[in-house]
Structures are given as C-alpha cells and as structure tokens.
CSV table of C-alpha atoms in Angstrom, one decimal:
chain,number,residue,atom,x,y,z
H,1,UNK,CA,90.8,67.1,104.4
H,2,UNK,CA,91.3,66.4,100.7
H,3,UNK,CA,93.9,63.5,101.1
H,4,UNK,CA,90.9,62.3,104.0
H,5,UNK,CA,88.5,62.0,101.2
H,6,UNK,CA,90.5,60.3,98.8
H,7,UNK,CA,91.6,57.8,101.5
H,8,UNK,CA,88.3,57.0,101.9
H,9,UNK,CA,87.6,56.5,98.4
H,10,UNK,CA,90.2,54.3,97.5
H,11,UNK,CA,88.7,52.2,100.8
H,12,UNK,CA,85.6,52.4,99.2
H,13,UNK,CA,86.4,51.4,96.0
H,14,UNK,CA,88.5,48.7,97.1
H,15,UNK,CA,85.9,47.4,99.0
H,16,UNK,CA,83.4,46.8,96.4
H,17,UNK,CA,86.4,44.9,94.3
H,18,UNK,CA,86.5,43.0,97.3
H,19,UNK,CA,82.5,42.2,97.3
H,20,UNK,CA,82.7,41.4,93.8
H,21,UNK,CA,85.9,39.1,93.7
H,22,UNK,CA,83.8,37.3,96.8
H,23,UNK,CA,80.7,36.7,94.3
H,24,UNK,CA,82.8,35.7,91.6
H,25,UNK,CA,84.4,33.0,94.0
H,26,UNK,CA,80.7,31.7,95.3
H,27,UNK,CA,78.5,29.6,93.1
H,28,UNK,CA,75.9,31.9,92.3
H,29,UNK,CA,78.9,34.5,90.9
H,30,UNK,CA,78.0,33.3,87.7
H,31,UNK,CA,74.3,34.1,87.0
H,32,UNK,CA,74.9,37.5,89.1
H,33,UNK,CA,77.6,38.9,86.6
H,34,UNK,CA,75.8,37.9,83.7
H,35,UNK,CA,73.7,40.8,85.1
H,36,UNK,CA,75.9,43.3,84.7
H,37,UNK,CA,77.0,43.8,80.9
H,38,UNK,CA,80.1,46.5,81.0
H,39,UNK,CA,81.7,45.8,78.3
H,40,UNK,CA,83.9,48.7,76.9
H,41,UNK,CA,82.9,50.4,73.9
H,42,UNK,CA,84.9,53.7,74.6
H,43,UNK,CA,87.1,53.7,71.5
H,44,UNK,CA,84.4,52.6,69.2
H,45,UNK,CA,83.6,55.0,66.2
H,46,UNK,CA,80.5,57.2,66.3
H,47,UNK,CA,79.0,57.9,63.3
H,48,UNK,CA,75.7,59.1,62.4
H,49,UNK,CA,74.2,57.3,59.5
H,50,UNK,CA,73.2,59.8,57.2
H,51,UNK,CA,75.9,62.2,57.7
H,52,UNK,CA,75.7,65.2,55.4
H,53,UNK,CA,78.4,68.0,56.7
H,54,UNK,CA,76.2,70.3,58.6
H,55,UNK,CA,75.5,67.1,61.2
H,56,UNK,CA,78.6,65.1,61.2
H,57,UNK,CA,79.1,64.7,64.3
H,58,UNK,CA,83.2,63.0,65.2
H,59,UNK,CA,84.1,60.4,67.1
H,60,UNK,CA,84.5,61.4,71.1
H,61,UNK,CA,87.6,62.7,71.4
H,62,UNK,CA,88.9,60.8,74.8
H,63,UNK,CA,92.1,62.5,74.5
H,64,UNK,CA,91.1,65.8,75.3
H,65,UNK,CA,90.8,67.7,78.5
H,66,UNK,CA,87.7,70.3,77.5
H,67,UNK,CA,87.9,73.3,79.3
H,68,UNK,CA,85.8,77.0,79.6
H,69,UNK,CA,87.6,79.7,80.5
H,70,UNK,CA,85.9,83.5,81.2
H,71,UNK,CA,87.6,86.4,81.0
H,72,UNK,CA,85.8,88.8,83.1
H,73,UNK,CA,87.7,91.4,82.5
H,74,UNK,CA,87.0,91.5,78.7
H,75,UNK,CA,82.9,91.0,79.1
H,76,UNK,CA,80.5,93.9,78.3
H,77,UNK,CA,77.6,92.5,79.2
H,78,UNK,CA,76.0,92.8,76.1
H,79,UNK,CA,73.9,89.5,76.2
H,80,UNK,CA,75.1,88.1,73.0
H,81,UNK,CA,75.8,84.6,74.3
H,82,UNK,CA,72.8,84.5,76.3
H,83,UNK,CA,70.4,85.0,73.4
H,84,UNK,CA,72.7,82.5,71.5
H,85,UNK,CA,72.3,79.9,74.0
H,86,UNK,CA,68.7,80.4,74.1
H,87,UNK,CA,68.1,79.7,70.1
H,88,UNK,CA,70.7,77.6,70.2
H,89,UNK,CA,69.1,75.0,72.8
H,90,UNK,CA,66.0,76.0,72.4
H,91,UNK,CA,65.1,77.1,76.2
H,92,UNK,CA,62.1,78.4,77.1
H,93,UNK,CA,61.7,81.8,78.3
H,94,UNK,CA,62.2,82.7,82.4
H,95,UNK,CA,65.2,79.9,82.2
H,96,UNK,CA,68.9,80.5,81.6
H,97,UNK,CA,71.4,77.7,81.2
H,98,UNK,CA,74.0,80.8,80.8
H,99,UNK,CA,73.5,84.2,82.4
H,100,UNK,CA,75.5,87.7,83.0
H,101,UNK,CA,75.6,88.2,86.1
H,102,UNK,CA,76.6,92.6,87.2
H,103,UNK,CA,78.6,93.5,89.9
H,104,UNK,CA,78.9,97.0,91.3
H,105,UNK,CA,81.0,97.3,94.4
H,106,UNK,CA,80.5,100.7,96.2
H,107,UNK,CA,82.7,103.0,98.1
H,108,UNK,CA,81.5,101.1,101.5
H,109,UNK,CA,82.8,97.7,100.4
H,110,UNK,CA,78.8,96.8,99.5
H,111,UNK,CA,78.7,94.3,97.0
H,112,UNK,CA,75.7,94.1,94.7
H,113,UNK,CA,74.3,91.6,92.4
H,114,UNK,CA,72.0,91.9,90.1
H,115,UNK,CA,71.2,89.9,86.4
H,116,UNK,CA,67.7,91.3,85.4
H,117,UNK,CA,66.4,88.9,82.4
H,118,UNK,CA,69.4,86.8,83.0
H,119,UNK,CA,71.5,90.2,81.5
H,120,UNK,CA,69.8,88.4,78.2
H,121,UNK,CA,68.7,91.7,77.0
H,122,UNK,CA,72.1,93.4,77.7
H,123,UNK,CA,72.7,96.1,80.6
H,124,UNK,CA,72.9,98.9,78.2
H,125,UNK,CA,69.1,100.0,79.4
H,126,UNK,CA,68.8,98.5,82.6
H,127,UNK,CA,69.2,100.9,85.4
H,128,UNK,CA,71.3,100.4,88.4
H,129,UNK,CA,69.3,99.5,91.8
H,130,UNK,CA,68.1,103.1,93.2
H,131,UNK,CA,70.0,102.4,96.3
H,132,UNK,CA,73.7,102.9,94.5
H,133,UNK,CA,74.6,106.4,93.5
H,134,UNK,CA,76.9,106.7,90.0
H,135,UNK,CA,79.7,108.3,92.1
H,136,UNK,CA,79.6,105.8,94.9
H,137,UNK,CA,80.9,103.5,92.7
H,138,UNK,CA,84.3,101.8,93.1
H,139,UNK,CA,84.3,99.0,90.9
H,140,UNK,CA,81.6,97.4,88.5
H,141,UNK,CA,81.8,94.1,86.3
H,142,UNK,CA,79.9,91.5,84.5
H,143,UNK,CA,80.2,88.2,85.5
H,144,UNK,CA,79.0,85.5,82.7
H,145,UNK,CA,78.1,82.3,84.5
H,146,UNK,CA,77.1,78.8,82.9
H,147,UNK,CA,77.8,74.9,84.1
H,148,UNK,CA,81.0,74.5,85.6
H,149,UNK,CA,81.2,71.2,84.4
H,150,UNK,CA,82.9,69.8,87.7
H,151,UNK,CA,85.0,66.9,87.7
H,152,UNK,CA,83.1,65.8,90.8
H,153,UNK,CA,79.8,66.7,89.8
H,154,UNK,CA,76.8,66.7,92.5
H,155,UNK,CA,74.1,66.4,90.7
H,156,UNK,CA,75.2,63.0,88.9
H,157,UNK,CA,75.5,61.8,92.1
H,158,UNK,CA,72.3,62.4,93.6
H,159,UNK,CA,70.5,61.5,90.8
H,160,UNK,CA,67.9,58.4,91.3
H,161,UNK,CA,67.7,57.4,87.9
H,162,UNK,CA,71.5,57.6,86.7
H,163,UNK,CA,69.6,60.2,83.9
H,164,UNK,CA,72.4,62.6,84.5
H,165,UNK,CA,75.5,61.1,84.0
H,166,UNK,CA,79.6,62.6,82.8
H,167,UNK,CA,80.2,61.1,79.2
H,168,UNK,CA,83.2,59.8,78.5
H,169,UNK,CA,84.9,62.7,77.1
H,170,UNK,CA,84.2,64.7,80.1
H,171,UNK,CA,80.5,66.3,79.7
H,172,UNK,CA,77.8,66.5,82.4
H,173,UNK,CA,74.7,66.1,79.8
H,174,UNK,CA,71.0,65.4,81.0
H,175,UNK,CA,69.0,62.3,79.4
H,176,UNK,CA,65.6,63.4,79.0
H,177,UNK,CA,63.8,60.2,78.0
H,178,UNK,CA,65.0,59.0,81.3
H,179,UNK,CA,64.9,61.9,83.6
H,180,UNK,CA,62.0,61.7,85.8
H,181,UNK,CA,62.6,65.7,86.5
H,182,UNK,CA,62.7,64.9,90.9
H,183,UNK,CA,64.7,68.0,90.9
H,184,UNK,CA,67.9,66.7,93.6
H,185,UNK,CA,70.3,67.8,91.2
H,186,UNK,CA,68.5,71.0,90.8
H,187,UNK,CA,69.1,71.2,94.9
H,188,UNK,CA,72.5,69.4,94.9
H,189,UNK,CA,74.1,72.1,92.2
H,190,UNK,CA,76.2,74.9,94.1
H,191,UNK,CA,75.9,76.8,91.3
H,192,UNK,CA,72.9,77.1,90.2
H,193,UNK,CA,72.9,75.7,86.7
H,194,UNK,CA,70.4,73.4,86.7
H,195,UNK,CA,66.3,74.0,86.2
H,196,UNK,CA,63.3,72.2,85.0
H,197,UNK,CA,62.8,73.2,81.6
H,198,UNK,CA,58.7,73.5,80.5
H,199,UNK,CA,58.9,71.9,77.4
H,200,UNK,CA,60.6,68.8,77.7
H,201,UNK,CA,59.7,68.5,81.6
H,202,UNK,CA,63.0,67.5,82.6
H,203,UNK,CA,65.8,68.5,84.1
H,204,UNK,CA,68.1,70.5,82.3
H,205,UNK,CA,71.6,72.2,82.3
H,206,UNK,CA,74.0,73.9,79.7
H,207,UNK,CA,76.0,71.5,78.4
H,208,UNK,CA,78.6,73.6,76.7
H,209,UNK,CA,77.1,72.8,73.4
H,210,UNK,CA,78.1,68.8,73.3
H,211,UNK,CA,75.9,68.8,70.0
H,212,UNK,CA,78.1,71.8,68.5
H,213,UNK,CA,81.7,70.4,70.0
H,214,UNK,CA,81.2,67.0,68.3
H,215,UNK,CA,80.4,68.2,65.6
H,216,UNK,CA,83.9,70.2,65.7
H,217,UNK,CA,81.9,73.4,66.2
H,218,UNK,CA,82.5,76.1,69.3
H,219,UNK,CA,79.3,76.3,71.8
H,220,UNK,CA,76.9,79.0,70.9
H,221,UNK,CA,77.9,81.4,73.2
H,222,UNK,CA,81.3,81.1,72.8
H,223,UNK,CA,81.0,82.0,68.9
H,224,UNK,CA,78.5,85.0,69.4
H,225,UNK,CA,80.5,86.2,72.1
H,226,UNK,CA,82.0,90.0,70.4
H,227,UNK,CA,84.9,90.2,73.0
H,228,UNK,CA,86.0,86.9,72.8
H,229,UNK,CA,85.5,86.8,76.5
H,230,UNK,CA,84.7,83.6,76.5
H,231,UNK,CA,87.1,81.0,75.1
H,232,UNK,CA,87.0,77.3,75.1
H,233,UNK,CA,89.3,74.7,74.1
H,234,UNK,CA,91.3,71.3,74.9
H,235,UNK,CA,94.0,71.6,77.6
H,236,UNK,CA,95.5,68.8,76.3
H,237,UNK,CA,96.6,70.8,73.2
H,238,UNK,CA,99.1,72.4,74.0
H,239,UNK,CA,98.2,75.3,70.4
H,240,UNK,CA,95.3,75.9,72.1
H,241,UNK,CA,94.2,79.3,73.5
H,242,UNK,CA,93.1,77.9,76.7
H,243,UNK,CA,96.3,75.9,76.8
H,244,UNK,CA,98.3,78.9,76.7
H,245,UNK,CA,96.7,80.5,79.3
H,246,UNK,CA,96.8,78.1,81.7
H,247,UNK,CA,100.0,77.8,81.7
H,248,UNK,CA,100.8,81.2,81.4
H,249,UNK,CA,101.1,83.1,85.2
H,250,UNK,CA,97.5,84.5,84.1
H,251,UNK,CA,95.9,83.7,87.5
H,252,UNK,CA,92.7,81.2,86.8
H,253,UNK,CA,90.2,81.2,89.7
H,254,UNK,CA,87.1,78.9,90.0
H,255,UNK,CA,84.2,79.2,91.7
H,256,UNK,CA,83.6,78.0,95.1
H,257,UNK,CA,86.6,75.5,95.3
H,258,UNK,CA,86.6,74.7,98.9
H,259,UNK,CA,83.4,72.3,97.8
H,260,UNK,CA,85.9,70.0,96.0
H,261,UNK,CA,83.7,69.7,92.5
H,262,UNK,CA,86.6,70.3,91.0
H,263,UNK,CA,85.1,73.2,88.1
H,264,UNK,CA,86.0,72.7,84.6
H,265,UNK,CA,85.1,76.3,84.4
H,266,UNK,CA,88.2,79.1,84.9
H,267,UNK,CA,87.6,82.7,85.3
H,268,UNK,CA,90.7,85.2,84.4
H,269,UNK,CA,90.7,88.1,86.5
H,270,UNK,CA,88.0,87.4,88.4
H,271,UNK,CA,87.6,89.5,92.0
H,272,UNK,CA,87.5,87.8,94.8
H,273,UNK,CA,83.3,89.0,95.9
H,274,UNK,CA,82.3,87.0,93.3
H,275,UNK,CA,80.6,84.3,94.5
F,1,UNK,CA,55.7,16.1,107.8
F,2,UNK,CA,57.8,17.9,105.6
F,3,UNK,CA,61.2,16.1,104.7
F,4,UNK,CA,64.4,18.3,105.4
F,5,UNK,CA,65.3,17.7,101.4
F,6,UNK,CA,61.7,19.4,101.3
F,7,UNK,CA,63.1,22.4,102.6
F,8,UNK,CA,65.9,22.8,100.8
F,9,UNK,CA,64.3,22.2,97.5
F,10,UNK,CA,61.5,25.2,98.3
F,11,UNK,CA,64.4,27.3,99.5
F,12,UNK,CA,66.5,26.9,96.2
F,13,UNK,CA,63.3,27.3,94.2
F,14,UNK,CA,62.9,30.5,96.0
F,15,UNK,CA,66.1,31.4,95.1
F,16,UNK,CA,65.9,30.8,91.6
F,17,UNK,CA,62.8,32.5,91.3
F,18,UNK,CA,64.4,35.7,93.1
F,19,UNK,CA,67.5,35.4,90.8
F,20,UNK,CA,65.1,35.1,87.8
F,21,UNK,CA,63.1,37.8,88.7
F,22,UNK,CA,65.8,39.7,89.0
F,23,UNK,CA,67.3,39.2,85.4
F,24,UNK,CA,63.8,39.2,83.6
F,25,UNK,CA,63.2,42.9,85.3
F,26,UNK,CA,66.7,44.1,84.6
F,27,UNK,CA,65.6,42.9,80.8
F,28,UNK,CA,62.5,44.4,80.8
F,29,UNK,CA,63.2,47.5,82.4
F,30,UNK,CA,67.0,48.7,81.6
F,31,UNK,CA,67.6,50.2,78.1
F,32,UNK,CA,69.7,48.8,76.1
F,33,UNK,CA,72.4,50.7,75.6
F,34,UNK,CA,72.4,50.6,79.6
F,35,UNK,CA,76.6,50.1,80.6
F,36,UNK,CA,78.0,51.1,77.1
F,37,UNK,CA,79.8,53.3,78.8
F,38,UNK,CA,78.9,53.6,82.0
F,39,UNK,CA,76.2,53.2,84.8
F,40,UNK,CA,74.0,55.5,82.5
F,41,UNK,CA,71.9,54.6,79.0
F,42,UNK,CA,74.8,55.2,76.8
F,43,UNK,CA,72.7,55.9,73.8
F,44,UNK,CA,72.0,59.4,75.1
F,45,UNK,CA,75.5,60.5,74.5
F,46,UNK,CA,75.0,59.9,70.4
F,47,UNK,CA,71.2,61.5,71.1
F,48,UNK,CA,72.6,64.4,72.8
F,49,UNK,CA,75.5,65.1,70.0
F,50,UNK,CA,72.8,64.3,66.9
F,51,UNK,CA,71.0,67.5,68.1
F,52,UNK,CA,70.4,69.6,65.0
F,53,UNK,CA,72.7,73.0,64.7
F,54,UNK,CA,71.0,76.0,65.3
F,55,UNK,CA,73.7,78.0,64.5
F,56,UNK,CA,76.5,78.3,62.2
F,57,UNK,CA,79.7,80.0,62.5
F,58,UNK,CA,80.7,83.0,60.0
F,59,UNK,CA,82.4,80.1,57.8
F,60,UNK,CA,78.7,78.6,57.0
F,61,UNK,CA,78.1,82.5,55.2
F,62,UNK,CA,81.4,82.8,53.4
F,63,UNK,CA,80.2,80.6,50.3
F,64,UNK,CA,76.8,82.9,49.4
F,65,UNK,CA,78.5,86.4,51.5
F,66,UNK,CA,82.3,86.1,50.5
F,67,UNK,CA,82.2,90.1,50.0
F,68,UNK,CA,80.7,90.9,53.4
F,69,UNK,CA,82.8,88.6,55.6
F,70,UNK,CA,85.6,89.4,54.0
F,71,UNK,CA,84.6,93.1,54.7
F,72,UNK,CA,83.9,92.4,58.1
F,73,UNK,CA,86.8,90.8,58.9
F,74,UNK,CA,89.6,93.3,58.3
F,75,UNK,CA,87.7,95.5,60.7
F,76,UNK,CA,86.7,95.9,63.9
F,77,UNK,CA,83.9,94.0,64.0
F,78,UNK,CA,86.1,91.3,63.3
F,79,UNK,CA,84.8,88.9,66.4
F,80,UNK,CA,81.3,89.5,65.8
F,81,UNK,CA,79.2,86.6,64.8
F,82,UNK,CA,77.1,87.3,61.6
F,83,UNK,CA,74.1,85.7,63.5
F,84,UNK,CA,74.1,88.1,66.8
F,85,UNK,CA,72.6,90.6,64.2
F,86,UNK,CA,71.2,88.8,61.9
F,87,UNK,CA,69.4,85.7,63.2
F,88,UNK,CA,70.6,81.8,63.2
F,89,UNK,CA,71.2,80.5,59.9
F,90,UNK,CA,68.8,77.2,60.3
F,91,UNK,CA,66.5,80.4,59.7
F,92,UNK,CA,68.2,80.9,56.5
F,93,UNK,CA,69.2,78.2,54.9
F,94,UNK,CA,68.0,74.3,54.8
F,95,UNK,CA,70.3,71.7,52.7
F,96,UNK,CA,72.2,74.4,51.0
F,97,UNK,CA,69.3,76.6,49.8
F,98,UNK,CA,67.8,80.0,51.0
F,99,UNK,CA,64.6,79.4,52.7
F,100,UNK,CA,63.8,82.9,53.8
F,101,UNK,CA,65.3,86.2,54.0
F,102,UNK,CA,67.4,87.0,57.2
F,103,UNK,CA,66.4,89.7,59.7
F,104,UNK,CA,68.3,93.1,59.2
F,105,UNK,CA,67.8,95.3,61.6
F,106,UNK,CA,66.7,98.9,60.3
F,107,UNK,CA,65.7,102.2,62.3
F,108,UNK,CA,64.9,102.2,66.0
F,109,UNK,CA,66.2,98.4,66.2
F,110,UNK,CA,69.4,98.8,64.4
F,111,UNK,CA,70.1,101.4,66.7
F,112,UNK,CA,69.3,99.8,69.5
F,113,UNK,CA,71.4,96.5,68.3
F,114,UNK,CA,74.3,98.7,68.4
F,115,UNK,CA,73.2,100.4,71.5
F,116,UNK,CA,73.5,96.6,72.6
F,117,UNK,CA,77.1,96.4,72.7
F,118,UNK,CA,78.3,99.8,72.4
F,119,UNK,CA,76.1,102.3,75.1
F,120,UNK,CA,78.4,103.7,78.0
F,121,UNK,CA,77.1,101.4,80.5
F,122,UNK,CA,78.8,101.2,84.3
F,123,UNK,CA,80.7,98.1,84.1
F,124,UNK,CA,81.8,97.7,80.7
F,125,UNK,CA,85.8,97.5,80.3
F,126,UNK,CA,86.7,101.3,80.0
F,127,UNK,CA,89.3,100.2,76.4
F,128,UNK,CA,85.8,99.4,75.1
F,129,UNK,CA,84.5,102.0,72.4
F,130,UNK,CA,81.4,103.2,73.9
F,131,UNK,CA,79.3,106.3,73.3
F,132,UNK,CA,76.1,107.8,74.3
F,133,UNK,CA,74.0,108.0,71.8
F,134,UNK,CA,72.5,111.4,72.1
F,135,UNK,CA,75.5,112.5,72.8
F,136,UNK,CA,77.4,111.4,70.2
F,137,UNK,CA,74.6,112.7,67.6
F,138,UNK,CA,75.1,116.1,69.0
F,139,UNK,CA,78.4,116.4,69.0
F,140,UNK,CA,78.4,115.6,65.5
F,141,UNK,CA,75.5,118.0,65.1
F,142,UNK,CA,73.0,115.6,63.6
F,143,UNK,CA,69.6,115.2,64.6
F,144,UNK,CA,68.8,112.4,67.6
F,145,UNK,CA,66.8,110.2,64.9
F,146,UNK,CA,69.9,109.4,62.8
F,147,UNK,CA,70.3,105.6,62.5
F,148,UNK,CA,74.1,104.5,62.7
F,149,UNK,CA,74.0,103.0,59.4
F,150,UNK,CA,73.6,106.4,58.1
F,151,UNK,CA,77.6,106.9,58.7
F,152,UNK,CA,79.3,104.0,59.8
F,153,UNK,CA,78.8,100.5,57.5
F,154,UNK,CA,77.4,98.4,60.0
F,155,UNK,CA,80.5,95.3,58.7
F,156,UNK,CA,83.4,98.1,58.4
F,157,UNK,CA,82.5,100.5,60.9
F,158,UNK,CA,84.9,103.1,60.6
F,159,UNK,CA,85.8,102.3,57.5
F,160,UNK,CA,83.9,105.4,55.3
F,161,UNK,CA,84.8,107.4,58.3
F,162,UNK,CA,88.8,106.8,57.9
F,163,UNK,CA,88.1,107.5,54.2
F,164,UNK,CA,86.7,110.5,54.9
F,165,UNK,CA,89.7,111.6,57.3
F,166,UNK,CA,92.2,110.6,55.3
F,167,UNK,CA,90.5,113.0,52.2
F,168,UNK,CA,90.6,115.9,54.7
F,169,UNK,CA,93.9,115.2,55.5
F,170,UNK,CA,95.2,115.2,52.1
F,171,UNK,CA,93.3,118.4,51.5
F,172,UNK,CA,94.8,120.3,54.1
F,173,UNK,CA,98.1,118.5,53.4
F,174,UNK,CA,97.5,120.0,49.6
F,175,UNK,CA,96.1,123.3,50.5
F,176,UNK,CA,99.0,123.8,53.0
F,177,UNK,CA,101.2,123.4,49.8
C-alpha cells in the first residue's frame, strides 16, 4: 500500500516537471516563471541583528534530524512540562499544546483515559474515575502527548493559505500573521495537537520550542521535565541521547503509524492501548 | 465588420491583461519573503525563532546562585529545573539585572509543590520515591502541619538527613566500643 502511494507520487511529481518543461518550451514560458521566484536561500546565515546572548538565535541547522522521544515508563505525571509549556508559549488557559494523558487498565482488560486540566496540575490530587476500584487495577501510566511533528504532516497539507508550513530543518511551525484560523488542520491532525488559541486568533500547535532549539536551548518541557522522561536531540549525532537509543534494541513505538505521517515523535515502552 | 487581425489583436490584449493581472496581484498580495524557502512566507521561520525566552535553563542561575546549583546538583534533585519551583527567569532578571524577587514557595504551597512530584499516586513508576504525606509525618511522629523544608533542604534533600544518620551511626559505632 506504501510502495502504492509513493508510485503515485513520483507520477505526480513527474508530471508537474513535465507541465512545467512544456511552459518553459511555449512562448509565454517566460513571463509565467518570472512569477514564481524560488530561489534557494537554504544555506544562508540567520542572524538576528541585535544579538545579545540570551536571543542569539543560530543558523538552521540542515544537517540535523530533530527528534522527541518519551519515555513513558519514566513519567510521573507531575505536570511540570505542561506548566512549562504554558509560560513558556504563552497559551491561554483551557488549551494545551502538551498534555499528560493517565491510563489505568483494570483487571477486565477496560482501558481508561483520562487528563483532567490537561494533567497541568499534576495527578497527585486528582481522584480516579468512581467507576475503577484501587484493587481492580492492573496497570496504570501517564502518557505525555505533544506534536508529533510528522514527516507527512496533514495539516500543512490542508491548509488554504500555506500558513502552516515544515521549515527547512524539519519543524511544523504555524504563521500567525498569515493564518486565517479556518480550522482544517485543526480537523486534519490525528492527534490532536492543534487548537485555536484566543489571543492571537490563530491556529496554533507546539512546536517543540523552535524559538528555544535555535537558540541552542532544549524545549521547555523537556528542561522542566524532573525524570528526564522526555528527551530530545539530533539523530544525526550519533553522541546524542536520542541517537543512542535508537539504535539501541530499546523498542521505539509511534503513534498511529498505519496513517503514514510518519511521527517524529518516539515513545519507549509505551503499551500497546495507547492510542 | 470586424477584420480577422481585429480578433487576434483583442484576443492577445486579453491575454496580456490576464497575464498582467496576474503578476500585479501576485505583487500586491504575496509577502515578500513568499518562496525563500518554500511555498510558505519564509520570513516566519526567523519570526518564529526571534521569539523572546521565557525560560532559562539552570546554567542562566549559576552566575548569581553558584552555591545553590552546585548544591543541587550533587543530589537528587539533580534533574530538576530551578524554574519548576521557582518561576521563569524573564520574571527575574532583564539584561543581566534582578528585576524582582523570585517566588519561593513556603507553608501549605511548598508542601504541596513537593506533594507535586512526590505523593503516592496510582501510576507513577513504583522506583519513584513517593510518600504519603500524613503518613509519613506520623511515622516520624511530627505533627500533620510540618512543612518539608523543616527537615529535608528543599536543593539537597536528604542531605541533613544522611548527616544525621551517619552521626547516629558513629555514636553507636563509639558507644559499642
């Protein structure tokens, strides 16, 4: 089905070469790609002008291969990272760009979810769902969710405005001056990331912290995080935490791969109910 | 009657005009920095990465707080962000200078910070040091409105406690003798 896909692509792609070769050959070829300025700044160095350390912000890094990796099995749900994220980026209150998601899995097989406040205020005095009985229990987890930062993004794609676009070194970021907030990426997301915010009214998603990475920093979360659950890092480094990992046998799952997006996100030792 | 040249010329000039229109609306309407990079306004991506830090890391605290991250960080609490209990530094500090005074948790919030991370909660890793807080005053015989500052040191935990022990075990080690 995959290989299907890609076949098509390729056709796709091909095709449009095609159609542009063809204008390029006819007379008006001429005036027609003068429309269409692509000219190829990728290497070019970014810096801001007034540059004092705390906002340097680096050139993109094109070499790198970002990554986010959760390991469930080390989370305590404590909310750190969720009240991180929300000073951090400034989102207003009754949205999450990251939340903790609990599972508690009962003697019966019953999965059940819950994230009250987003598990922003920690599940230390949030009470289990009446319906589940402490000895019932078989398993229970927290399960931190965020943008998966897919390869093959959906939202980018159904997006009328080409506000939400990948940047070149791999980021799915959300330009508010030119998001017209129409909400199909908020629909085309399988994962739930994405949300109107109130104050900007626009569109808006985690963006693992592109701010804090070019400017050589970790995303919010990831630095409050007490566990070091979270980690993130450049897969092309092979010193990298991340980088070790993966190629370790430590088995990485993502979420809902059969949709081809292609995550960004890996979860270590995540069970299989999680959705 | 129209000529056929007629024709053609009011066809090309409707042409033109389309072609025109065409480019003067792409010029009025795209940004830009439309196809820097992409099919996307490529200024964003600068826009997006000039966003002002909120947060430092524990780094930004070592050059005012040498002796408490130090402190910190040959104990447990090692991973712990300064800010998840205190607040975000842009609170703090602004070009170098203090601003205002950071939030320290005392009393019913302190303990409820720790409470935070450190309640026995269904779901947390079991390897995770967790207590319940009323009964982990009574065991030690205190009353239930002791803070947790009052024995552990909230950057070195167990550090005054492993003092203690070690004392004690010296002093049986020496009364033994």
């Amino acid at each position: 089905m995959k290989n299907n896909i890609e076949i098509n692509q390729n056709f796709i792609d091909k095709d449009r070469r095609g159609f542009i070769k063809k204008i390029i050959d006819g007379s008006i070829g001429g005036s027609l790609m003068l429309m269409i300025p692509m000219k190829s700044s990728l290497f070019a160095e970014v810096l801001s002008e007034d540059s004092n350390i705390k906002n340097y912000i680096n050139p993109m890094n094109l070499k790198a291969n970002y990554c986010f990796m959760v390991d469930v099995s080390a989370c305590i749900g404590c909310g750190s990272c969720c009240v991180a994220d929300r000073r951090e980026n400034d989102v207003p209150e009754g949205s999450y760009r990251t939340w903790v998601e609990r599972y508690v899995i009962d003697l019966l097989n019953t999965v059940h979810v819950d994230a009250p406040f987003g598990g922003e205020l920690g599940y230390s005095n949030i009470p289990l769902n009446e319906t589940i009985k402490e000895a019932d229990i078989k398993e229970a987890f927290f399960v931190p969710k965020l943008c998966n930062m897919c390869e093959q993004p959906s939202c980018t794609q159904v997006c009328p405005v080409a506000a939400t676009f990948t940047t070149p070194d791999g980021f799915v970021v959300v330009d508010t001056e030119h998001c017209v907030a129409c909400g199909y990426c908020i629909q085309a997301c399988p994962y739930g990331v994405r949300f109107i915010n109130e104050k900007t009214h626009t569109a808006d998603k985690c963006t693992w912290c592109y701010h804090r990475v070019r400017k050589g920093k970790l995303p919010a979360c990831v630095n409050a995080c007490p566990t070091h659950a979270r980690k993130f890092g450049d897969l092309n480094d092979p010193n990298s935490e991340v980088a070790k990992i993966f190629n370790s046998k430590n088995r990485l799952t993502v979420l809902k791969e059969p949709l081809g997006n292609e995550p960004q996100l890996y979860y270590l030792n995540l069970h299989d109910e999680v959705i | 009657m129209d000529s056929p040249n007629q024709f053609w010329i009011r066809a090309i000039l409707v042409f033109l005009s389309i072609i025109g229109i065409v480019i003067l609306g792409r010029y009025l309407m795209l940004p830009d920095s439309w196809g820097q990079y992409g099919y996307y306004r490529g200024a964003y991506v600068d826009q997006e990465a000039n966003k002002p830090l909120i947060h430092g890391t524990n780094q930004s605290c070592i050059s005012c707080h040498n002796e408490v991250v130090e402190l910190q960080n040959y104990h447990s609490h090692k991973n712990l962000s300064c800010e998840t209990c205190h607040s975000s530094i842009n609170t703090h500090i602004e070009n170098g200078k203090k601003i205002a005074d950071m939030d320290i948790k005392q009393g019913e919030n302190q303990v409820n910070l720790c409470l935070k991370c450190h309640q026995k909660t269904v779901g947390r890793p079991e390897n995770f040091p967790m207590i319940d807080r009323f009964e982990h005053l009574d065991k030690l015989k205190v009353k239930n409105t002791h803070t947790c500052d009052q024995c552990h040191t909230v950057h070195a935990p167990l550090e005054n406690i492993d003092h203690v022990k070690k004392l004690r075990m010296l002093k049986e080690t020496i009364n033994e003798k």
